[in-house]
Amino acid sequence: MGTGSALSFALGLAASLAVLPAAAQDAPKPRSFSSGYSFVETSGEELFVNICQGCHMPDAMGATGAGTYPSLASNPNLEAGGYPTYLVLHGRRAMPPFGEMLSDDQIAAVVNYVRTHFGNNFSDAVTAGDVKDARR
Amino acid sequence: MHEKHREQAQMVRRRDLLSLIGAMAGSGAMYHAMTSLGFAAESRYGGPIRLEGDPKGATVLILGAGLAGMTAAFELRKAGYSVRVLEFNARPGGRNWTLRGGDRFAELGGVTQACEFEEGLYINPGPWRIPYHHRALLDYCKRLNVALEPFIQLNHNAYLHSQRAFGGRPQRIRAVQADFRGSISELLAKVTRQGKLDEGVTKEDQEILLQALKSWGALDRDYRYNASLISSESRGYAKAPGGGLSAAPAPSDPVALSDILKSRLWRYLQNFANYNFQTTMFQPVGGMDMIGKAFAKELADVITYNAKVTGIAQDDGGVTVSFVDTTVPAKRWTATADWCVCTIPLSIMSQLPVQVSSAMKAAIDAVPYSGSVKVGLQFKRRFWEEDEAIYGGISYTDTPIRQIAYPNTGFNRSSRGVLLGAYLFDGANAYEFTAMTPAERVARAVEFGAAIHPQYKNEFECGVAVAWHRVPFTLGCSGDWSDAARVQHYHNLCQIDGRIVLAGEHASALPAWQEGAILSALDAIGRLHERVVRT
């Protein structure tokens, strides 16, 4: 869209947290957009990139202002798949619940993606059935 | 149902009383009585708060210099309290905020945007409109000399747009509204005349109904809604009335009911009917932050900026708040007071060590925060006015940007202009836009907006994008109470807990509105004051 020339993006004090260099940010990649209340993305990676990284950041390291978004990277709390499943479904404190915006398959996909990326290596996959049970 | 009946019975009795008062004492007295009986009240605001009685030198620490915190500080100091305000940002206002050319904004994740708007142009990333019934906020604007101007919620010449209807061509609100109303009126007139309403409507009322439908729906003498100068008076003309030899107008062709229904464009019409969005609405001249700045001018000597609260403790003797100066983060500070009014958003407060009852702590933890994104776009010229005769107001679309809002000021000038190029609130798209870099949010807003205004491609200059989940001082837009959480926790959230009371939009029944922040602060300090003067 040629916005780069007219926009000046400076990296602030926490520049080291941003994974993309400023120049790369100006060329949007193809992206899915949902049309209703629920998300259309299906793969774990796509769901992470379109939802989770809004707060937990593209590198899953979280961020801190007046409060903190926790880091999901190398996070031992993800060991039991039921814990992140529960959080995505029902939310916790400021974190919104996504149970009504995501299907069981989508939640399983994104939970498994986070549990096998960003320094996490939990290979016991969460299934859609596990998510369904956790909805109750 | 029972409750409603009782309410109606009560209203009748009140009305009798009011006519009596009116007859005895004149209309001024009647208006006063109406207000105090809650009959004519548009608002829960009862006029400037009166905190009578001596607080005997009590001290109050107020956390947050948004509208709730500054309302509390302003009124408590006036009542004789010694107040101090701690604010995380380097500026007052909190979500009462305006971005102008020259401003910089660092979002969570480390990207800083430099706003390059021309002088005088701005966007309000947070609240941007004030309903006429938000009487508390309006009263503070009056008392603090904040000038207001109209905010145009309904512009009949703005657009409703669906990617899947009318070949993706935006439709004028005027035409959609007129055709929807006209077709429904025609339909209703038809069944009325066929006698199909005989069971529900008396013969006499059917006559009146037909007159009303003809007038309201712009129907012709045969109760038909069709291409005519009558319907064109509502929906607009194919050829507008002119002067001289070519003066005669030509009617335009209405869109068929089936096309309006299938287009789903009717769903946007509630944006003009909803109580919160009915005319007259206002905006402060020069930007929403004029309100926060006006409060802060009164409170300059009591606000400490760059103060990040790290914990709140209390005992029988008072409150101790620990904080760091964000410009010198290594050093820890504490502040103490007899009482604390805490307006920190629950998104942040739920993470702090806070010494409150388990019931209040559970309430603090029960409220997720909404996602919301706004994008401001500067263009070389005000093409929406020059080319399309759109002066202020809002176009609605089913593309992810949801809205394009036109500036309600600086009309009819040959100059640059700034649009609100996207306003997403809740729903999947708000998260998708939050997850982008600011530059991509701006680029996407231009891409989607160009489907409505092709001029975007040539006229766009620069933009800024604020995604509220990335805003360091709130981590979200506003408290998103579920009905169940409200039933279970709201009461506990609003209690005075030892020496601490909470305030803010999250402690109100007007979530995300500035009026809610102010009303909650007034309610909290009223109860606090009662307790202080009693002890």
XYZ file of C-alpha atoms in Angstrom, chain B residues 481 486 490 493-494 504-513 515-517 519-520:
20
model
C -18.201 -7.785 32.323
C -21.649 -8.826 37.193
C -20.027 -6.236 40.899
C -16.038 -4.687 43.624
C -17.746 -1.448 44.626
C -13.531 3.796 37.085
C -15.665 2.717 34.141
C -15.209 -0.862 35.369
C -17.073 0.078 38.555
C -20.109 1.400 36.724
C -23.087 0.246 34.694
C -21.777 2.338 31.771
C -18.749 0.291 30.756
C -16.319 2.020 28.367
C -18.032 5.382 28.789
C -19.681 9.068 32.245
C -19.329 5.693 33.957
C -15.885 6.646 35.248
C -20.372 8.539 38.188
C -18.433 5.717 39.827
